[in-house]
Coordinates of C-alpha atoms and ligand atoms in Angstrom, one line a residue:
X22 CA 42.6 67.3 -23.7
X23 CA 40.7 67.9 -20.7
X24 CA 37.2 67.9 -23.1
X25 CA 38.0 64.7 -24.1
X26 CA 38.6 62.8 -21.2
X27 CA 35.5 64.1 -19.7
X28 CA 33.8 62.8 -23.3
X29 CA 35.3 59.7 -22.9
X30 CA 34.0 59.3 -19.5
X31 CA 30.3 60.1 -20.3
X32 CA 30.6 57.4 -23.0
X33 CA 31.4 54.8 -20.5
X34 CA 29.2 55.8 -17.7
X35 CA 26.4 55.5 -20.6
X36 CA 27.6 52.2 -21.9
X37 CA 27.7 50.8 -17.7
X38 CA 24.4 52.2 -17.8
X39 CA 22.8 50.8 -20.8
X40 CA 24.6 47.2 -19.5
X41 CA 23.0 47.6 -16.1
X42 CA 19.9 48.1 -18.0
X43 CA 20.1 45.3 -19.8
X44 CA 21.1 43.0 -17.0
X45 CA 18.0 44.3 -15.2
X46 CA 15.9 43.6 -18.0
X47 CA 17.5 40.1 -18.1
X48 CA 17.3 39.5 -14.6
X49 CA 14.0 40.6 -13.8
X50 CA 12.6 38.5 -17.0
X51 CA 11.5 35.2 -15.0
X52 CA 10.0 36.9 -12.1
X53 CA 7.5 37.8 -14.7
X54 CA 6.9 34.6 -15.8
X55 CA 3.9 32.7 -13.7
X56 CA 5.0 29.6 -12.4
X57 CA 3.5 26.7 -14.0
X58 CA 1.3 24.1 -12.6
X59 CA -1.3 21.2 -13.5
X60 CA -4.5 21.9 -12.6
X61 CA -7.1 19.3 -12.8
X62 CA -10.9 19.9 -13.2
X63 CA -13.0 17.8 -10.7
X64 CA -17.0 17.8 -10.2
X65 CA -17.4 15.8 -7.2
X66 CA -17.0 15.9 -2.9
X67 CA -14.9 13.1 -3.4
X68 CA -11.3 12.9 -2.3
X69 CA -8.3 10.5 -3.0
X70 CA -4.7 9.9 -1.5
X71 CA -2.0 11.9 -2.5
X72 CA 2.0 13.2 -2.2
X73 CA 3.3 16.4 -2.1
X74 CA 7.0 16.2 -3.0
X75 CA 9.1 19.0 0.1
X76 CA 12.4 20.2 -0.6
X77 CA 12.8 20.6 3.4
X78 CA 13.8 25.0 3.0
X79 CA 15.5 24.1 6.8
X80 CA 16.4 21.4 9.1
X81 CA 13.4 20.7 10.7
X82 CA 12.6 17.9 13.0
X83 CA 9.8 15.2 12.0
X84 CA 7.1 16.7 14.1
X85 CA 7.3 20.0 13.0
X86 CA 7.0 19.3 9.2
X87 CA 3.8 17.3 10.6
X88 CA 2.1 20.1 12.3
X89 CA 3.1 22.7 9.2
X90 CA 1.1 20.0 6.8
X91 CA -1.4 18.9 9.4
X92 CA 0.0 15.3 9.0
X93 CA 0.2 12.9 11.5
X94 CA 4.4 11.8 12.2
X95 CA 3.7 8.3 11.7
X96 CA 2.0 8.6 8.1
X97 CA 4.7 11.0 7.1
X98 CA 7.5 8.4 8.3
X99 CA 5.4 5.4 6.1
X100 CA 5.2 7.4 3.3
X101 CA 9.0 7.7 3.7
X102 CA 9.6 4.0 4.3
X103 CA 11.0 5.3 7.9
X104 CA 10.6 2.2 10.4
X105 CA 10.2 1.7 13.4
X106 CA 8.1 4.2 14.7
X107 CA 9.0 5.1 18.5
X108 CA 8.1 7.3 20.8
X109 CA 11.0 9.7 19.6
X110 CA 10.8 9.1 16.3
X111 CA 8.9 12.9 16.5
X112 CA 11.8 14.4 17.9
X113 CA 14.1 13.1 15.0
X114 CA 15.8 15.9 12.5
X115 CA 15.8 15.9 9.2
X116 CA 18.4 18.1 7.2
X117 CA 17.5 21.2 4.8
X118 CA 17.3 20.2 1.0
X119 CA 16.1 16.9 2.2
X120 CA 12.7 15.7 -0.1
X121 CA 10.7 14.3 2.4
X122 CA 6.8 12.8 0.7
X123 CA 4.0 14.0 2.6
X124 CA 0.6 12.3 2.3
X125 CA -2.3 14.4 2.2
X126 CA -5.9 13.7 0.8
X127 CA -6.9 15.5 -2.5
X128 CA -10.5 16.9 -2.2
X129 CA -12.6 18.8 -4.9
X130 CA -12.6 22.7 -3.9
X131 CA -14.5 24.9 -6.4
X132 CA -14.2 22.7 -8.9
X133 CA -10.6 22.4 -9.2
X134 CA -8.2 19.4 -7.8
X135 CA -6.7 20.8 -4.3
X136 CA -6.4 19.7 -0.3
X137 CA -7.5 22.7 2.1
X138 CA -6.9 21.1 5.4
X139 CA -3.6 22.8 5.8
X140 CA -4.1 25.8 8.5
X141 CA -1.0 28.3 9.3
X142 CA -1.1 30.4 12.3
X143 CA 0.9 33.6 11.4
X144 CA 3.8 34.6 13.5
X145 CA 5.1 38.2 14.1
X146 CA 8.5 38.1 11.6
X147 CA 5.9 36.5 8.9
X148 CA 5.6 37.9 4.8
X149 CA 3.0 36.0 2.6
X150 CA 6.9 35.1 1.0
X151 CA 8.5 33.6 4.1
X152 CA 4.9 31.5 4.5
X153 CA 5.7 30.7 0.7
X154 CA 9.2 29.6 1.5
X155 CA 7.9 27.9 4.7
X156 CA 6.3 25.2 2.1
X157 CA 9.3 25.0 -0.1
X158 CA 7.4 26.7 -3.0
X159 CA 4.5 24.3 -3.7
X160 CA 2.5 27.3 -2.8
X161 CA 2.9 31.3 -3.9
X162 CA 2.4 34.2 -1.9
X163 CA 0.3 35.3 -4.4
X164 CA -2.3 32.6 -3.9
X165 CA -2.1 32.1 -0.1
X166 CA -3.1 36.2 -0.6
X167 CA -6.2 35.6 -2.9
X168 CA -7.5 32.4 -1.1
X169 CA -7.4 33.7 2.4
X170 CA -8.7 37.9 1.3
X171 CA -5.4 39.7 1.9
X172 CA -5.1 42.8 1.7
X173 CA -5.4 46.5 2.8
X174 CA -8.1 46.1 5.6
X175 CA -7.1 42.8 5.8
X176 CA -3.9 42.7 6.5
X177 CA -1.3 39.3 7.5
X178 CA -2.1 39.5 11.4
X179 CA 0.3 38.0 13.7
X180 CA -2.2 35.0 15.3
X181 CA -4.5 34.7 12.7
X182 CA -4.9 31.8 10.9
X183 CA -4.6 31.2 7.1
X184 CA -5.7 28.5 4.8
X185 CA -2.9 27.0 2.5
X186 CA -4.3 25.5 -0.4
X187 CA -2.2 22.8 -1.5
X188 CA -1.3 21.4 -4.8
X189 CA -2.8 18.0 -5.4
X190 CA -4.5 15.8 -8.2
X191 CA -6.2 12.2 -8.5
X192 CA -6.4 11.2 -12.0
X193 CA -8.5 8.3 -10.9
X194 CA -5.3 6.8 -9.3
X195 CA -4.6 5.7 -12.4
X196 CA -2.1 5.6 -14.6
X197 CA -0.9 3.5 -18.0
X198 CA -3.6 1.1 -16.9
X199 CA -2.4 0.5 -13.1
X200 CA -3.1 2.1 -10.2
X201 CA -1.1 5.6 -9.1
X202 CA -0.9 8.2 -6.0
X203 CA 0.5 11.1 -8.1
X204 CA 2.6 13.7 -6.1
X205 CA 3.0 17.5 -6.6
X206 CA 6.4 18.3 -7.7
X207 CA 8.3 21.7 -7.5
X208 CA 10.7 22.0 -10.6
X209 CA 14.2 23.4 -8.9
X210 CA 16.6 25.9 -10.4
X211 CA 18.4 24.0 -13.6
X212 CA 16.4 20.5 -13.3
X213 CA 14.8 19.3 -16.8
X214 CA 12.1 17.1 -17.2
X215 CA 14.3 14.4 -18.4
X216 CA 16.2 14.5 -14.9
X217 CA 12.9 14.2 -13.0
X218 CA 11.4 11.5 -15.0
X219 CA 15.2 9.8 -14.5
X220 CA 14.8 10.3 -10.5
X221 CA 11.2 8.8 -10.2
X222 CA 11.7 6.5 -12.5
X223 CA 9.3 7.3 -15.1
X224 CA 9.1 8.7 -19.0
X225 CA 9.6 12.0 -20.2
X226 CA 6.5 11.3 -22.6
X227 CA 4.3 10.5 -19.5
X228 CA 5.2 13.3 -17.5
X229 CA 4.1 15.4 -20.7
X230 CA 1.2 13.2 -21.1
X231 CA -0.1 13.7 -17.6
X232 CA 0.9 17.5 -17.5
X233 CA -0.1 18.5 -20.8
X234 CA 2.8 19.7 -21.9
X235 CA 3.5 20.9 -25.2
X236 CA 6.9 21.0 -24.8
X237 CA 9.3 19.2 -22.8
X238 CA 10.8 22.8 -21.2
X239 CA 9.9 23.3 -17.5
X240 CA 11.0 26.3 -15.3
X241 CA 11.7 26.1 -11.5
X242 CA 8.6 26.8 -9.6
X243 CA 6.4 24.7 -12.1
X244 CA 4.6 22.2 -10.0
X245 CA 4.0 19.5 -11.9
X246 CA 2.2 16.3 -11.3
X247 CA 4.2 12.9 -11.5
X248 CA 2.8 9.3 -11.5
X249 CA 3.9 6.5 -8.4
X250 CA 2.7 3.5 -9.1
X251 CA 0.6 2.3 -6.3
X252 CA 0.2 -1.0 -5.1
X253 CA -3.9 -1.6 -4.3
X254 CA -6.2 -3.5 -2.1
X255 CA -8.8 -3.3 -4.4
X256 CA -7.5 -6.7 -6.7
X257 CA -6.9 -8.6 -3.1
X258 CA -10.5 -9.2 -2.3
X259 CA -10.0 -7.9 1.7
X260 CA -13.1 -7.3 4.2
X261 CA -14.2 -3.8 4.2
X262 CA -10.9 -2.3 3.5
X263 CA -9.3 -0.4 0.8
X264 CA -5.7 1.1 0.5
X265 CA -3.6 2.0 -1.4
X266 CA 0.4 2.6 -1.0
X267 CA 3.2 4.1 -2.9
X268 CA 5.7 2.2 -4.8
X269 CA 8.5 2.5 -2.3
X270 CA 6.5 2.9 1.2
X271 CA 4.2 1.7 3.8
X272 CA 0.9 1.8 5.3
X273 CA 0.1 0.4 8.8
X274 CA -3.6 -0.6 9.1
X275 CA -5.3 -2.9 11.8
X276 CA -4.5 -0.8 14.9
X277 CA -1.0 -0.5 13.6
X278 CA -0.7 -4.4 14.1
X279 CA -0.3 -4.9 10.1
X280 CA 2.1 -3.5 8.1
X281 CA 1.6 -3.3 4.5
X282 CA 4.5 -2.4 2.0
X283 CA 4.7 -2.1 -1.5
X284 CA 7.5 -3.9 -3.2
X285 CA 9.0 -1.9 -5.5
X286 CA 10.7 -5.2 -7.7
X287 CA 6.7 -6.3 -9.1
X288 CA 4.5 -3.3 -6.9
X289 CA 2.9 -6.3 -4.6
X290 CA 1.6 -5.1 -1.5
X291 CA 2.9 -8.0 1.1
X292 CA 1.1 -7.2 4.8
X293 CA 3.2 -8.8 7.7
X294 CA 2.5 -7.5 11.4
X295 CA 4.3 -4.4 12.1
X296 CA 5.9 -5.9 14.9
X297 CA 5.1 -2.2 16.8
X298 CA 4.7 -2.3 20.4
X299 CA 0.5 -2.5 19.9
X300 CA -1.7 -5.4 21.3
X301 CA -2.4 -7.5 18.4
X302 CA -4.3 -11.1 18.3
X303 CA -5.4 -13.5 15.2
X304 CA -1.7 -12.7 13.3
X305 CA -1.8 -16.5 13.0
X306 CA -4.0 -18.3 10.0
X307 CA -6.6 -20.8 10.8
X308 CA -5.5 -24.2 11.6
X309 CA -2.0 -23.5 10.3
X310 CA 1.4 -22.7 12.0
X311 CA 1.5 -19.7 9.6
X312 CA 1.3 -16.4 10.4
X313 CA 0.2 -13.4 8.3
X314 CA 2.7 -12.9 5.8
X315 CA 4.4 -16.4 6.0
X316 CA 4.9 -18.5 2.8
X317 CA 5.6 -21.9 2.9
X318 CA 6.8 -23.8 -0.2
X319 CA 6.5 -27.9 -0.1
X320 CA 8.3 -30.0 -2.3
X321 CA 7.2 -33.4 -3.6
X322 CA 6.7 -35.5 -7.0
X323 CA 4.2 -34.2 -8.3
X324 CA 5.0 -30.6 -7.6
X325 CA 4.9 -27.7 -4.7
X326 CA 2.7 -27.3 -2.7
X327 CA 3.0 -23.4 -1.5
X328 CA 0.8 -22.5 1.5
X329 CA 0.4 -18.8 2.3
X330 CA -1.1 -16.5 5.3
X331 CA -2.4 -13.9 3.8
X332 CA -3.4 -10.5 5.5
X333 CA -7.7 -10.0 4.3
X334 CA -8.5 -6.9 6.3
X335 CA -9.8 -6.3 9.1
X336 CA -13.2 -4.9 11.1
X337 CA -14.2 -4.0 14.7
X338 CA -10.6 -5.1 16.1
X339 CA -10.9 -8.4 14.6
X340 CA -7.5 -9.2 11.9
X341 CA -8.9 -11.5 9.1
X342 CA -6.7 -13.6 7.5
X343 CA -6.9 -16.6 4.6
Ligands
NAG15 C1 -17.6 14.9 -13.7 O1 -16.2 14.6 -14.0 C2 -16.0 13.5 -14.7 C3 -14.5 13.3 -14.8 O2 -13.8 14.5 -14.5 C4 -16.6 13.5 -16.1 O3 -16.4 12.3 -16.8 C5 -18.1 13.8 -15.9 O4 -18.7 13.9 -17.1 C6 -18.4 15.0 -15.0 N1 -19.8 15.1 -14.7 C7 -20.5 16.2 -14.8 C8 -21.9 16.2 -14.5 O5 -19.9 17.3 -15.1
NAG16 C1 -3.5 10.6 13.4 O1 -3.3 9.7 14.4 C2 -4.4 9.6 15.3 C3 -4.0 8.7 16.4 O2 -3.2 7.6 16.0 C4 -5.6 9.2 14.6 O3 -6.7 9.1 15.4 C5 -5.9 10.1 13.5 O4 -7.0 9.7 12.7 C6 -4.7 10.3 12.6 N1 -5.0 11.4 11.6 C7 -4.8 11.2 10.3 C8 -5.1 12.5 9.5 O5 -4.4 10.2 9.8
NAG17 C1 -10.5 43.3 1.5 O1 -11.0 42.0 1.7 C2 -12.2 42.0 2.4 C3 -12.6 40.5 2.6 O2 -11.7 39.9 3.5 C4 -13.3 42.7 1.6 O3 -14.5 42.7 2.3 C5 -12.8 44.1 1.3 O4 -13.7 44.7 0.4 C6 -11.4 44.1 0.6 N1 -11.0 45.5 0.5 C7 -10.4 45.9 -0.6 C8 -9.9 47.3 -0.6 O5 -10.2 45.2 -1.6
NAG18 C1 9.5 1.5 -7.8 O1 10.6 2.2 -7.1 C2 11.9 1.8 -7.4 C3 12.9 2.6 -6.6 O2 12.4 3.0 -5.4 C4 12.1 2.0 -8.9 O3 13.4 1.5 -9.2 C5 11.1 1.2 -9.7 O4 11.3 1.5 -11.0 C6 9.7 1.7 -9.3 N1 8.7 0.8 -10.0 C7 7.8 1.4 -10.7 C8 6.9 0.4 -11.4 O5 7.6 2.5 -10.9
NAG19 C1 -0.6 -30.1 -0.9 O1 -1.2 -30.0 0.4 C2 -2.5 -30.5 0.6 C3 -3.0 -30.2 1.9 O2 -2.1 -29.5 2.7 C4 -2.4 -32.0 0.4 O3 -3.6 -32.6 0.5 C5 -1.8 -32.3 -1.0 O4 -1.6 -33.7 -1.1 C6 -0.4 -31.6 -1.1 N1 0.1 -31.8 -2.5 C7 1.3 -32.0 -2.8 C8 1.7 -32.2 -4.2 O5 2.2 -32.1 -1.9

């Protein structure tokens, strides 16, 4: 009797450990997978505007996701569609999980698509994976290692400072024919490329299509790359100026005195002064009571007659106008 307990017991201890095993196995699986992410081959010293998309990992107040990205406060807070910009608006705390857009400028590095104007200083308590986490994924511990030499006689040193090659591509700013910022994504845990393409507000077929993706499966930590339309200067015929702005944001150009959004109902860019506590002269259109931005529609026989101030650029502190 007492043999066959002690049988019995052996067969369960090897069945609990042939399920652990298997659990392991199971677990273990997609840490071995390498996380996805859309590379694009470039040839120039060019560089072009893009987002990166960051799932904030903690709360973390406006200036300090500015100096973790080397990004000024008030171009992270346009890209955002925050407004006004104050004095305190630095100070201003913004809540873990939140996806803030951070502009940064996509350069050519070696050939591949990727911004490198992103230092870290290392802290005591740092790992390559809390530096990792500190960017909310859109970089690996594994590359922050190879790009900045890590490793036995070259260890993580507390002060030392680390480039953080970040994510980025350019596509020509184009996409579908119009212009486009695209923005560096991090797949999260259970989102599918049909959710994503439903939040932004695009196609599954052109996230494939600019991803080149065989399939429409994605895994969390993929980064891919997703289309913004992009409302343009280039069409509006300004005076040695060019910009370009995100469906859903803002640019302030003209020493902050103009504030260019792009509508997201028809992706117009309509400039209107910023109203920001800056000096600003000529906001008014030549021998018109319009200022820039104003429209004014006239009714008669024959017609309308619509009269416009429109914002033309602007050189050497002088605001141009037509
Ligand atoms: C540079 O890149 C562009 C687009 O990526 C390509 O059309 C062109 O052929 C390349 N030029 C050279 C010299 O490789
Ligand atoms: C940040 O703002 C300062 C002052 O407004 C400006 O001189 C500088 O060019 C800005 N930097 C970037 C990267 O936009
Ligand atoms: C570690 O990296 C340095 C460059 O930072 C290199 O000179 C050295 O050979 C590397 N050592 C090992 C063991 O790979
Ligand atoms: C612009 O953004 C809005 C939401 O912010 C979205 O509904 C709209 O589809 C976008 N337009 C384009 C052309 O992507
Ligand atoms: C439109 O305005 C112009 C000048 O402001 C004027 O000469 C013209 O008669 C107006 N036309 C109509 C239909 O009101």
């Amino acid at each position: 009797m007492r043999n066959h307990v002690k049988f019995l017991w052996s067969e369960i201890l090897c069945f609990l450990l042939l399920l652990l095993l298997l659990l392991l196995l199971l677990f273990s699986y997609p840490c071995h997978v390498e996380a996805k992410s859309t590379i694009e081959p470039c040839n120039s010293s060019d560089s072009c505007p893009s987002l990166l998309s960051y799932l904030l990992p903690w709360d973390s107040k406006l200036s300090e996701i500015a100096t973790r990205f080397h990004v000024n406060v008030s171009d992270i807070m346009a890209s955002n569609s925050m407004f006004p910009i104050t004095p305190s608006s630095a100070h201003q705390i913004l809540g873990a999980k939140s996806l803030v857009k951070i502009p940064i400028s996509c350069s050519c590095v070696d050939g591949i698509r990727r911004s490198m104007s992103t230092l870290y200083t290392v802290r005591a308590s740092d790992t390559l994976a809390s530096i990792s986490d500190g960017y909310g994924g859109l970089i690996s511990g594994e590359q922050i290692k190879s790009v900045n030499s890590i490793n036995g006689t070259n260890p993580l040193a507390s002060g030392g400072t680390l480039v953080i090659p970040l994510p980025c591509t350019c596509f020509n700013n184009v996409n579908n024919g119009g212009s486009a910022i695209y923005m560096s994504y991090v797949v999260q845990r259970g989102e599918s490329l049909r959710g994503i393409a439903a939040m932004i507000g695009t196609t599954i077929s052109d996230l494939e299509t600019v991803n080149g993706l065989a399939q429409t499966q994605v895994d969390s930590g993929d980064i891919l790359s997703i289309p913004i339309a992009a409302c343009s200067s280039a069409t509006l015929n300004w005076y040695s100026e060019s910009m370009m702005v995100p469906n859903g944001s803002y640019s302030l150009t003209a020493s902050n005195c103009i504030k260019c959004t792009c509508e997201a109902m028809n992706i117009k860019m309509r400039c209107v002064p910023s109203g920001l506590d800056v000096p600003c002269y000529n906001l008014r259109c030549k021998g018109s009571n319009l200022i820039i931005g104003d429209e004014y529609v006239e009714h008669s026989k024959t017609g309308c007659n619509v009269s416009q101030c429109v914002y033309r650029g602007h050189r050497g502190g002088k605001i141009f106008s037509r």
